[in-house]
Amino acid sequence: MTSEAAKPAAALAGQFLRFGIVGTVGFLVDGAILVLSMALLGTGPYLGRVVSYLGAATATWALNRTFTFRGRHHGPAHHQWARFIAVNAVGGAVNYATYAVLVMVSATVAAHPVLGVAAGSIAGLAFNFTGSRLLVFRRA
């Protein structure tokens, strides 16, 4: 039997798991759009990345809206989408800053930068989940 105190923690863990699943789907959408925009539209890797990021962010917003944070949306959808893009852009900066700082201060991370990528990804994920939960998909 689950205690009353454990129910909110379990619900939060479930949301975090769903957020991670949606993020994985977003990664696949991002990569697919990048490859397609470069091959079919001739965008090149930089403009293609802008196109793929916006496509992936829109897909993850829609999936999080219906799967992760079901019932936690109100107001115009385009306002929520804009908040999602802004929050996740800050999360991307948190990701990169974590990576950059670790590369600068840790000889181990400097020698193995993928460790910094992992740490940055975790920091960005935590920020994006918290920001999405509290600022984008907040209760009415």
XYZ file of C-alpha atoms in Angstrom:
140
model
C 0.000 0.000 0.000
C 1.339 3.434 -0.950
C 1.371 6.125 1.733
C -0.251 9.468 1.042
C 3.150 11.184 1.239
C 4.612 8.884 -1.416
C 1.871 9.610 -3.973
C 3.110 13.109 -4.952
C 6.696 11.821 -5.197
C 5.572 8.928 -7.410
C 3.552 11.297 -9.602
C 6.554 13.615 -9.941
C 8.832 10.676 -10.815
C 6.307 9.559 -13.438
C 6.244 13.034 -14.949
C 10.041 13.127 -15.021
C 10.162 9.730 -16.753
C 7.611 10.830 -19.352
C 9.549 14.085 -19.863
C 12.673 12.027 -20.536
C 10.845 9.799 -23.012
C 9.516 12.864 -24.817
C 13.047 14.298 -24.865
C 14.297 11.129 -26.536
C 11.596 11.437 -29.181
C 12.589 15.090 -29.589
C 16.195 14.069 -30.190
C 15.068 11.701 -32.974
C 12.824 14.366 -34.524
C 15.661 16.897 -34.311
C 18.099 14.603 -36.105
C 15.590 13.590 -38.760
C 14.601 17.176 -39.558
C 18.254 18.233 -39.694
C 19.121 15.495 -42.192
C 15.999 16.142 -44.280
C 16.364 19.923 -44.322
C 19.969 19.641 -45.426
C 19.222 17.030 -48.101
C 15.921 18.359 -49.425
C 16.126 22.089 -48.761
C 19.897 22.593 -48.970
C 19.919 24.491 -45.668
C 23.419 23.482 -44.583
C 24.267 22.430 -41.051
C 23.689 25.788 -39.312
C 20.372 26.926 -40.774
C 19.318 23.279 -40.811
C 19.970 23.119 -37.082
C 17.741 26.142 -36.457
C 14.969 24.493 -38.480
C 15.451 21.145 -36.738
C 15.541 22.707 -33.265
C 12.269 24.549 -33.835
C 10.665 21.395 -35.233
C 11.891 19.257 -32.357
C 10.937 21.857 -29.743
C 7.447 22.090 -31.220
C 7.112 18.299 -31.225
C 8.291 18.008 -27.626
C 5.991 20.834 -26.542
C 3.005 19.061 -28.113
C 3.973 15.688 -26.625
C 4.616 17.158 -23.194
C 1.291 18.986 -23.390
C -0.631 15.785 -24.099
C 1.515 13.086 -22.461
C 3.707 14.437 -19.667
C 1.627 17.313 -18.301
C -1.842 16.234 -19.444
C -4.521 18.561 -18.114
C -2.029 21.210 -16.980
C -2.524 23.668 -19.780
C -4.633 26.764 -20.017
C -4.720 29.909 -22.079
C -3.770 30.222 -25.726
C -1.603 27.378 -26.991
C 0.769 29.737 -28.815
C 1.554 31.543 -25.539
C 2.399 28.227 -23.908
C 4.536 27.232 -26.912
C 6.483 30.510 -26.657
C 7.085 29.961 -22.920
C 8.261 26.409 -23.677
C 10.728 27.657 -26.310
C 12.055 30.335 -23.919
C 12.396 27.996 -20.914
C 14.124 25.324 -22.971
C 16.481 27.870 -24.537
C 17.592 28.818 -21.024
C 17.952 25.093 -20.285
C 20.199 24.808 -23.319
C 22.354 27.607 -21.921
C 22.512 25.808 -18.558
C 23.595 22.660 -20.418
C 26.352 24.450 -22.301
C 27.536 26.473 -19.286
C 27.822 23.317 -17.186
C 29.845 21.671 -19.944
C 32.110 24.702 -20.458
C 32.829 25.202 -16.764
C 33.657 21.528 -16.256
C 36.003 21.521 -19.258
C 37.780 24.578 -17.809
C 38.110 23.371 -14.216
C 38.487 19.604 -14.516
C 41.471 17.975 -16.190
C 39.480 14.738 -16.375
C 36.591 16.400 -18.206
C 39.015 18.313 -20.444
C 40.596 14.974 -21.399
C 37.187 13.302 -21.804
C 34.722 16.032 -22.865
C 31.881 13.554 -23.214
C 31.747 13.614 -19.397
C 30.986 17.324 -19.632
C 28.342 16.648 -22.239
C 26.712 14.146 -19.879
C 26.841 16.540 -16.928
C 25.488 19.367 -19.063
C 22.689 17.175 -20.338
C 21.679 16.247 -16.802
C 21.774 19.881 -15.667
C 19.789 21.005 -18.718
C 17.265 18.200 -18.290
C 16.701 19.081 -14.639
C 16.297 22.777 -15.492
C 13.994 22.123 -18.457
C 11.794 19.726 -16.484
C 11.488 22.106 -13.539
C 10.909 25.138 -15.759
C 8.398 23.308 -17.920
C 6.531 22.025 -14.876
C 6.446 25.346 -13.016
C 6.408 27.960 -15.788
C 5.004 26.359 -18.935
C 2.609 23.629 -17.820
C 1.588 25.142 -14.516
C -1.797 24.499 -12.988
C -4.500 27.045 -13.784
